[in-house]
mmCIF file of N, CA, C and O in Angstrom:
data_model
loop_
_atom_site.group_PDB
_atom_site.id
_atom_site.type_symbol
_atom_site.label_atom_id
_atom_site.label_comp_id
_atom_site.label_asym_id
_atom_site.label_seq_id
_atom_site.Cartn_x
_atom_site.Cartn_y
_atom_site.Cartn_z
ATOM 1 N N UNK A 1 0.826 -1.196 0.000
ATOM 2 C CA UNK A 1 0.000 0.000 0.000
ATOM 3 C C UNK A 1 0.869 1.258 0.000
ATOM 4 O O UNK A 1 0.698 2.083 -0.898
ATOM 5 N N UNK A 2 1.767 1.456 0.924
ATOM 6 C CA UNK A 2 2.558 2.409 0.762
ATOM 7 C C UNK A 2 3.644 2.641 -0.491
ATOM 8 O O UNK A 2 4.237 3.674 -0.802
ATOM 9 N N UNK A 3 3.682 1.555 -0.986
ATOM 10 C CA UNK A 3 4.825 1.957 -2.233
ATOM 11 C C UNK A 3 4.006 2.490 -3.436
ATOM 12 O O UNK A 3 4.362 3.292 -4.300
ATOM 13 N N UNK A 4 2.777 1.827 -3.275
ATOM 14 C CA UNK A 4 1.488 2.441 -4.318
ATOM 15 C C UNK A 4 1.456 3.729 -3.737
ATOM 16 O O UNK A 4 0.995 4.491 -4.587
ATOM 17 N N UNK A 5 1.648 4.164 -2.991
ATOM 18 C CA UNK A 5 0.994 5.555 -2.864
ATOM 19 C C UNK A 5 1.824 6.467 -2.898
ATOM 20 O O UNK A 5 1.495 7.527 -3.430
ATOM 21 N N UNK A 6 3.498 6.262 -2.184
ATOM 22 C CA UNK A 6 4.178 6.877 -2.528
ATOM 23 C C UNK A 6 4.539 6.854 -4.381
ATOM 24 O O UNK A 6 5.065 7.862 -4.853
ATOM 25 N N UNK A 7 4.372 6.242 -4.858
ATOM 26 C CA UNK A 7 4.529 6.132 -6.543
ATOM 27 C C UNK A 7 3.542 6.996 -7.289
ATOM 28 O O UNK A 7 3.769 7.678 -8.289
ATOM 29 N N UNK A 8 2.103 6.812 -6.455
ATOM 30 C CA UNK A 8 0.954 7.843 -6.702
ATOM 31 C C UNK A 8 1.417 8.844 -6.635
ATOM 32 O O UNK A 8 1.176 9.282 -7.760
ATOM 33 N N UNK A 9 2.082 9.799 -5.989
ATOM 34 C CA UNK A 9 2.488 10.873 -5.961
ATOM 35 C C UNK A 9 3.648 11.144 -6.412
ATOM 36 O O UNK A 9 4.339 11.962 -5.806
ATOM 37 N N UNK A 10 4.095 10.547 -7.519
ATOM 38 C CA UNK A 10 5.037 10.946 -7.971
ATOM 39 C C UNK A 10 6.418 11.034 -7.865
ATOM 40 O O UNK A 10 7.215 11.657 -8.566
ATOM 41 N N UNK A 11 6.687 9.948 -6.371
ATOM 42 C CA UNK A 11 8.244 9.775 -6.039
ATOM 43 C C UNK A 11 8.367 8.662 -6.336
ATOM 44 O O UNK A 11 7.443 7.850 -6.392
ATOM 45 N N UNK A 12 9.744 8.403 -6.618
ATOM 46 C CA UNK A 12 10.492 7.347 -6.832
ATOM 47 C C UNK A 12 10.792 6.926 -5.234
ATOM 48 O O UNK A 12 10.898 7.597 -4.207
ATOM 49 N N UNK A 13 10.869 5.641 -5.493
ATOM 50 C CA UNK A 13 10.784 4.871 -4.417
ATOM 51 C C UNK A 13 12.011 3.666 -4.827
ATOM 52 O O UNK A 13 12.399 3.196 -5.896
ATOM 53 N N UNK A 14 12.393 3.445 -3.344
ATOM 54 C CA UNK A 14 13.890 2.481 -3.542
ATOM 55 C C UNK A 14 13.244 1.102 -2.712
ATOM 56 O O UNK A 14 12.452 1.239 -1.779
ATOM 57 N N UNK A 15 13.635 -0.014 -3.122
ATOM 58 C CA UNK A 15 13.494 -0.915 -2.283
ATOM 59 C C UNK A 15 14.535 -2.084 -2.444
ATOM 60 O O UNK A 15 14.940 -2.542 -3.512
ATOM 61 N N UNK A 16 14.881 -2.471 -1.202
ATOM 62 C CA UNK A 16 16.148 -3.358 -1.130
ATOM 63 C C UNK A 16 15.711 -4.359 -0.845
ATOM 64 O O UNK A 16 14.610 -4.332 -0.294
ATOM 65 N N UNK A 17 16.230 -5.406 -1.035
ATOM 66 C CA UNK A 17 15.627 -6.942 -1.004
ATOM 67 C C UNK A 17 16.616 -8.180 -1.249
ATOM 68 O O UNK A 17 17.703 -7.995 -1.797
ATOM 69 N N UNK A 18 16.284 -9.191 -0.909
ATOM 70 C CA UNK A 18 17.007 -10.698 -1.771
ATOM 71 C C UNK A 18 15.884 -10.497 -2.691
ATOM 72 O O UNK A 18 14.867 -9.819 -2.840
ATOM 73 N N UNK A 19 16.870 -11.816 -3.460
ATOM 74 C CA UNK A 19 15.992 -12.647 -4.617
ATOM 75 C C UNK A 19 14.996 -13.274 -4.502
ATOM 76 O O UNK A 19 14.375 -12.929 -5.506
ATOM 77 N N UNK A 20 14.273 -14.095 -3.885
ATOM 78 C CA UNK A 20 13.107 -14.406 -3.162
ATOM 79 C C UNK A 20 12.078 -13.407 -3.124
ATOM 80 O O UNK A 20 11.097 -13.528 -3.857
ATOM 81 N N UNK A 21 12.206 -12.386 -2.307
ATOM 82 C CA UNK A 21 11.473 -11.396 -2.328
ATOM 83 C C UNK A 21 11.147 -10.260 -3.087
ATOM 84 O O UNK A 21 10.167 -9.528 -2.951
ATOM 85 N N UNK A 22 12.592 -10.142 -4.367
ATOM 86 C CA UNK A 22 12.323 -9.167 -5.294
ATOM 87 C C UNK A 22 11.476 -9.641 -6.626
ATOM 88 O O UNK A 22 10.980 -8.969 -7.530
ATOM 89 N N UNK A 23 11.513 -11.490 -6.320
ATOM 90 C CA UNK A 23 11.104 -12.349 -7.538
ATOM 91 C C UNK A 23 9.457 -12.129 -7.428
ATOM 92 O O UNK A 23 8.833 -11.965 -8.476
ATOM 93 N N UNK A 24 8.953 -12.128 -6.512
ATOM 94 C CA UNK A 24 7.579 -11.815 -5.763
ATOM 95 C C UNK A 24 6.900 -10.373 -6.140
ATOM 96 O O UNK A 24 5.699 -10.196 -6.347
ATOM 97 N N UNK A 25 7.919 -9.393 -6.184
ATOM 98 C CA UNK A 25 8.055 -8.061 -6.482
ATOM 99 C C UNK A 25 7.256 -8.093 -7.859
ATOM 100 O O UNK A 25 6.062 -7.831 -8.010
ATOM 101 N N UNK A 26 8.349 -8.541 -9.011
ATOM 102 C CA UNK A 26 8.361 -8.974 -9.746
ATOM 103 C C UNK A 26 6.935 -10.033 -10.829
ATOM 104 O O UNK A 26 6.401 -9.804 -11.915
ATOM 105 N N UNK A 27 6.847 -10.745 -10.194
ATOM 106 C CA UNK A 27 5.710 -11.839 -10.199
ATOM 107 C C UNK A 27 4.264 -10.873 -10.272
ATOM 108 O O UNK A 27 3.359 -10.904 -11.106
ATOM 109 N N UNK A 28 4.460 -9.888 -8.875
ATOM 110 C CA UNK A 28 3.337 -9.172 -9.016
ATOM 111 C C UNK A 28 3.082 -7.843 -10.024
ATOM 112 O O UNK A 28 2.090 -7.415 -10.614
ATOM 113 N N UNK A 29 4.772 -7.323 -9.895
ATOM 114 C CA UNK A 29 4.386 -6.176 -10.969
ATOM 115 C C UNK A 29 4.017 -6.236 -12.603
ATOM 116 O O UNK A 29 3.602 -5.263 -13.233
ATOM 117 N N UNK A 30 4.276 -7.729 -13.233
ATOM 118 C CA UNK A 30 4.303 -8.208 -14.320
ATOM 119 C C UNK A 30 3.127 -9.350 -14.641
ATOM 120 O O UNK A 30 2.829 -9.873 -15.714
ATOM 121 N N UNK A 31 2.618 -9.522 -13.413
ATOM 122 C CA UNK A 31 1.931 -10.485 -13.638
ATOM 123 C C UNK A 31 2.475 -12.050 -14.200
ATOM 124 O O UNK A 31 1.936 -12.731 -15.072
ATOM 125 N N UNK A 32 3.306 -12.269 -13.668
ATOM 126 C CA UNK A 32 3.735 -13.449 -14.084
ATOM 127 C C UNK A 32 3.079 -14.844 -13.315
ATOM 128 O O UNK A 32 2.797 -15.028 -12.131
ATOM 129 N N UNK A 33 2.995 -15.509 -14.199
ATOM 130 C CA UNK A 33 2.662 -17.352 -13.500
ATOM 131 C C UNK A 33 3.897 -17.354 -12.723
ATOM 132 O O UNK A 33 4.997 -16.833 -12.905
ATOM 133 N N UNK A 34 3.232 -18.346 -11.482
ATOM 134 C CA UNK A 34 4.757 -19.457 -10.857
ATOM 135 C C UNK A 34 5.557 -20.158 -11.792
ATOM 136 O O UNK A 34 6.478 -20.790 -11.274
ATOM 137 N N UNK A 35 5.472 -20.218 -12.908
ATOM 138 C CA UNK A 35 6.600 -21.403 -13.870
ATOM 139 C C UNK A 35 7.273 -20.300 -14.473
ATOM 140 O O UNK A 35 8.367 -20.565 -14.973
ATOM 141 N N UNK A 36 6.746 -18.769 -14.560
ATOM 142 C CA UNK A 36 7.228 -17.724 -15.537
ATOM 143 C C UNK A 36 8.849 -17.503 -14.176
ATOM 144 O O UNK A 36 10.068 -17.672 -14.224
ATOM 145 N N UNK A 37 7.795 -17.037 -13.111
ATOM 146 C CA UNK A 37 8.803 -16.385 -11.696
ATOM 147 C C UNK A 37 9.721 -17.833 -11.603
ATOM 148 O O UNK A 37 10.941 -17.669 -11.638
ATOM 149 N N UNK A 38 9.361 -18.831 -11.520
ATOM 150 C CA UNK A 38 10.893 -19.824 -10.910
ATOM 151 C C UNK A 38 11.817 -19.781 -12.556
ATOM 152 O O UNK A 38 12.856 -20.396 -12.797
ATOM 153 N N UNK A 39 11.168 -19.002 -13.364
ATOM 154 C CA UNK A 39 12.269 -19.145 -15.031
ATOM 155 C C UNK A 39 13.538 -17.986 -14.644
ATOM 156 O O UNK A 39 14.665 -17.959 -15.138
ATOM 157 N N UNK A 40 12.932 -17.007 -13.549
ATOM 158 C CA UNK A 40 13.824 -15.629 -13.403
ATOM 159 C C UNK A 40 15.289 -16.047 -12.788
ATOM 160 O O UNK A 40 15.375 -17.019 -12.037
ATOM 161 N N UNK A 41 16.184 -15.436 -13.067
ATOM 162 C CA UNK A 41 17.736 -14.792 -12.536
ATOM 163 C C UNK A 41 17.886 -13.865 -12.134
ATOM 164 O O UNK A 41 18.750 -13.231 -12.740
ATOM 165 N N UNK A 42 17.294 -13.194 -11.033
ATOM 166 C CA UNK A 42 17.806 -11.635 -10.738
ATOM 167 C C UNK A 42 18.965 -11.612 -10.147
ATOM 168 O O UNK A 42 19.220 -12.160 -9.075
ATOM 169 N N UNK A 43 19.926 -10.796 -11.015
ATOM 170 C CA UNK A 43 21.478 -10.884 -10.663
ATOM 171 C C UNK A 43 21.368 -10.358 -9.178
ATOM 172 O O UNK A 43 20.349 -9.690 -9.007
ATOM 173 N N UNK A 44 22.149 -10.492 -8.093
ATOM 174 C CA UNK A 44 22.357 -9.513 -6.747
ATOM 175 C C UNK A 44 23.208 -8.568 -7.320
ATOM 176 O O UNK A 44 23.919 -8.828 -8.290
ATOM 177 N N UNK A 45 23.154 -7.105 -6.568
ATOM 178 C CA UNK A 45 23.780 -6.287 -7.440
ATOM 179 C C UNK A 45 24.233 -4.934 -7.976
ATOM 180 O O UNK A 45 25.106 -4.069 -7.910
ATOM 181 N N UNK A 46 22.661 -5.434 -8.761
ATOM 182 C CA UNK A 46 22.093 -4.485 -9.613
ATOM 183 C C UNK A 46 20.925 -3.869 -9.715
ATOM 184 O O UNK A 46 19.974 -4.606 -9.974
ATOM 185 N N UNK A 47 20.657 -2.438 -9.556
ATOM 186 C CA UNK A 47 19.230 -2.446 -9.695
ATOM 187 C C UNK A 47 18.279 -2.728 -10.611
ATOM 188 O O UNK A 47 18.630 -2.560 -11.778
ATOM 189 N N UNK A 48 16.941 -3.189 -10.383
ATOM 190 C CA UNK A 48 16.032 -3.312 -11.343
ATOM 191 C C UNK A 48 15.120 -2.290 -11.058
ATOM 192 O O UNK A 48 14.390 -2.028 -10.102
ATOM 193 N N UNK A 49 15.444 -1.603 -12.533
ATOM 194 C CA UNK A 49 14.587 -0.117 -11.938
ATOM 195 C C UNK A 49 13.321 -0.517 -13.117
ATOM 196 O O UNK A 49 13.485 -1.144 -14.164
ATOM 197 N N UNK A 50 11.978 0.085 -12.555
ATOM 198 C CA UNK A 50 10.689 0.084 -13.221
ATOM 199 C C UNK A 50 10.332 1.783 -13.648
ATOM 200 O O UNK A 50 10.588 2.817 -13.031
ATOM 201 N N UNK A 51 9.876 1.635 -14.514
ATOM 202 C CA UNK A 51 8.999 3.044 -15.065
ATOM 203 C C UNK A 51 7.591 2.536 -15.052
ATOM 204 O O UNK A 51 7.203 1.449 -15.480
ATOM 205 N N UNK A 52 6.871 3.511 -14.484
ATOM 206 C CA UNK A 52 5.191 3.600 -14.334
ATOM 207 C C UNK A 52 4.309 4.208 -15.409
ATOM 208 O O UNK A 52 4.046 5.346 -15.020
ATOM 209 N N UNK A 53 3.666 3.955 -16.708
ATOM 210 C CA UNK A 53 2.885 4.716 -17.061
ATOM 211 C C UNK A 53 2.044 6.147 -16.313
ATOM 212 O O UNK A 53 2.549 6.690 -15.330
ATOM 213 N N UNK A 54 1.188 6.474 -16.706
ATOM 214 C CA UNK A 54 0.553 7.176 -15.646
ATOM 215 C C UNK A 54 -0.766 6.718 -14.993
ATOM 216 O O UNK A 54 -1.430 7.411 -14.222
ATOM 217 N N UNK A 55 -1.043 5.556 -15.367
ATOM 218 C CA UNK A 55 -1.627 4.725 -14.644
ATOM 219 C C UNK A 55 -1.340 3.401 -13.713
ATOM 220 O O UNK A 55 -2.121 2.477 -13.490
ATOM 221 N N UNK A 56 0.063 3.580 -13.211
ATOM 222 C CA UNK A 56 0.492 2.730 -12.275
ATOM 223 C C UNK A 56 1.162 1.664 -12.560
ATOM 224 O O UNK A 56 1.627 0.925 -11.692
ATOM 225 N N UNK A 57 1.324 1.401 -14.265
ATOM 226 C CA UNK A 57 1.301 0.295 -14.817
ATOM 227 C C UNK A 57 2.837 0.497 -15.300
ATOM 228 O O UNK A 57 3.348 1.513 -15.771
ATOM 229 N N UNK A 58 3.496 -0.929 -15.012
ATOM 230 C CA UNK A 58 4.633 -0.865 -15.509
ATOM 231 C C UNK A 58 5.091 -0.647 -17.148
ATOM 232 O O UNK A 58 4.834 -1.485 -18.012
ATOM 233 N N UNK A 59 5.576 0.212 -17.324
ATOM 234 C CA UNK A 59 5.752 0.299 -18.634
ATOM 235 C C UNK A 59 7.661 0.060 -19.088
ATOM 236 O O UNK A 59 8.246 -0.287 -20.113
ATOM 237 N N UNK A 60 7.885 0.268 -18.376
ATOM 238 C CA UNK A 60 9.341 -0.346 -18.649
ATOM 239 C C UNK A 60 9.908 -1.069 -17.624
ATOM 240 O O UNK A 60 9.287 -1.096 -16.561
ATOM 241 N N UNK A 61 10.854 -1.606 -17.702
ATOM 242 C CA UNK A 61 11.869 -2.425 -16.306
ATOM 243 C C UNK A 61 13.283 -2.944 -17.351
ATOM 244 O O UNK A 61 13.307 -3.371 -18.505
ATOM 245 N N UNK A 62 14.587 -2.629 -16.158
ATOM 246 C CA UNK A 62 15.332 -2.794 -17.164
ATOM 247 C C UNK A 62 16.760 -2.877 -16.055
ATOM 248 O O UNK A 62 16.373 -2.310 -15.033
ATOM 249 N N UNK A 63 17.660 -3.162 -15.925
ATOM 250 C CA UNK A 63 18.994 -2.935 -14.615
ATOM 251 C C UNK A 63 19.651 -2.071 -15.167
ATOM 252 O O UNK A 63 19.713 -1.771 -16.360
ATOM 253 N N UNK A 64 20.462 -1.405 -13.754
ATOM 254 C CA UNK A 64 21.546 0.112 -13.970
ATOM 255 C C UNK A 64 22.819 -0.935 -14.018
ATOM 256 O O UNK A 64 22.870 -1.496 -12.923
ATOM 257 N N UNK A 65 23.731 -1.341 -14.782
ATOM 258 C CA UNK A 65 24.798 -1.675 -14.448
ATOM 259 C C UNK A 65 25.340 -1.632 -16.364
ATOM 260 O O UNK A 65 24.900 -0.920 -17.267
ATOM 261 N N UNK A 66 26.451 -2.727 -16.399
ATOM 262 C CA UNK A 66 27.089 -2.944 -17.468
ATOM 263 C C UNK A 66 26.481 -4.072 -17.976
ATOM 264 O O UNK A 66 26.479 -5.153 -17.387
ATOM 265 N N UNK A 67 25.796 -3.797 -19.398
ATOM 266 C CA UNK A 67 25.036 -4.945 -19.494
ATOM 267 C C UNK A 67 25.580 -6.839 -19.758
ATOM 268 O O UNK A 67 24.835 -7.754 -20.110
ATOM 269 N N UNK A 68 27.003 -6.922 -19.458
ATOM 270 C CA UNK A 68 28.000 -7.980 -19.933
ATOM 271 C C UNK A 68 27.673 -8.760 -18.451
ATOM 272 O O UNK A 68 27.486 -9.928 -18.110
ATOM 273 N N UNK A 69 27.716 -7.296 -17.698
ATOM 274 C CA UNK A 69 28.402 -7.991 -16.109
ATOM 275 C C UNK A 69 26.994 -8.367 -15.551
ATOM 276 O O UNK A 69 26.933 -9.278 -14.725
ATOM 277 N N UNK A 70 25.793 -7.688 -15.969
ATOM 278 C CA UNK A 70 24.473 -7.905 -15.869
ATOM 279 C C UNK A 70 24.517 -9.165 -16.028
ATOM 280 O O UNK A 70 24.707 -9.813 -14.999
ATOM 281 N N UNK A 71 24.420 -9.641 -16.842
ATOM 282 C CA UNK A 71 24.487 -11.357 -17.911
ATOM 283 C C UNK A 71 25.241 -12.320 -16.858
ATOM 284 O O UNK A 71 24.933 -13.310 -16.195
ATOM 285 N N UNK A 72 26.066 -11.746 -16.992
ATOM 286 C CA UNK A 72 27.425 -12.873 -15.697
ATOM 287 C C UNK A 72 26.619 -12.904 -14.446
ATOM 288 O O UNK A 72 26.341 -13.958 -13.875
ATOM 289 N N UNK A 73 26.271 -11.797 -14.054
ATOM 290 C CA UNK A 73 25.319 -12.272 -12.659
ATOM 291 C C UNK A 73 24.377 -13.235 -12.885
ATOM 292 O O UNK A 73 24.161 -14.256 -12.232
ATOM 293 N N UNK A 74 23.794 -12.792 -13.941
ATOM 294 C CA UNK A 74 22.414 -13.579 -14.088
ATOM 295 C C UNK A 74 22.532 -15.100 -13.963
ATOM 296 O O UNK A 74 22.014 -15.767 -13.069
ATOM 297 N N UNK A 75 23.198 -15.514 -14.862
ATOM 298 C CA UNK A 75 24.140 -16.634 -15.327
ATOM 299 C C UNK A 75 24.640 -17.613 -13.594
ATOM 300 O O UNK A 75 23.980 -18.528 -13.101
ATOM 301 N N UNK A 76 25.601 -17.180 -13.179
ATOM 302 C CA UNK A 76 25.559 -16.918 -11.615
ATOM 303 C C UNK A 76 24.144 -17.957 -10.838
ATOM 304 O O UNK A 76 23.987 -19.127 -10.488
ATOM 305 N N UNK A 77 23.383 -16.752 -10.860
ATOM 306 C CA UNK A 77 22.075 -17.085 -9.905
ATOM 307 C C UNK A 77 21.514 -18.603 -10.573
ATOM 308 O O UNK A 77 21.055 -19.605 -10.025
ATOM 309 N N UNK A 78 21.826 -18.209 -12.243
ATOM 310 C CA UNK A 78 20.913 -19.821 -12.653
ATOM 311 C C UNK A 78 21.625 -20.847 -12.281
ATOM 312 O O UNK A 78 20.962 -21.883 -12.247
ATOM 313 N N UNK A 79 22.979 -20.985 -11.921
ATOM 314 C CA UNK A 79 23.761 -21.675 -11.782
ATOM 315 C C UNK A 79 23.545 -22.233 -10.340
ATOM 316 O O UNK A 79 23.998 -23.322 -9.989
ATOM 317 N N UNK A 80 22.893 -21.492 -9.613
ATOM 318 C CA UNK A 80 22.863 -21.716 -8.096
ATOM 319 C C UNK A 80 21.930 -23.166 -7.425
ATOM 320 O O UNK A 80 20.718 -23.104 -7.630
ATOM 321 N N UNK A 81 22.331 -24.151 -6.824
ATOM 322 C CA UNK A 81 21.893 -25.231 -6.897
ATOM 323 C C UNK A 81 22.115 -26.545 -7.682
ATOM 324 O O UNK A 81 21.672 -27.691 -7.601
ATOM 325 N N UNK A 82 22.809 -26.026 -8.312
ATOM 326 C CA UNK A 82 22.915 -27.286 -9.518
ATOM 327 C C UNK A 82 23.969 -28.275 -8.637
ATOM 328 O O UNK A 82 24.352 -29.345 -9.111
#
């Protein structure tokens, strides 16, 4: 509720997290299925920054880093468990 509302008004908003919880983030801001969210790699890292239409709606998402070293993280996380 509060990140909706602070976003309603027009601030940017930061939120820090694991992977678990940003995948959830995620899941909800995109609407993704459970088979879409367990397909994700979110590198640790890097931010994943979102742009809002002006109706709340994600209209972009994309990470601040180098997009090589982006990849190598990603890569990384899928790797995790095997």
């Amino acid at each position: 509720k509060e990140i909706l509302f602070q976003t309603k008004q027009g601030k940017n908003v930061l939120i820090s997290a694991h992977g678990s919880t940003i995948r959830a983030i995620v899941k909800y801001l995109d609407k993704l299925s459970v088979k879409e969210v367990e397909k994700l790699n979110i590198p640790c890292g890097f931010p994943l920054v979102y742009e809002f239409d002006k109706n709340i709606k994600p209209a972009k998402r994309y990470y601040l880093g180098d997009p090589k070293e982006i990849a190598k993280a990603a890569e990384k996380v899928s790797n995790e468990g095997r």
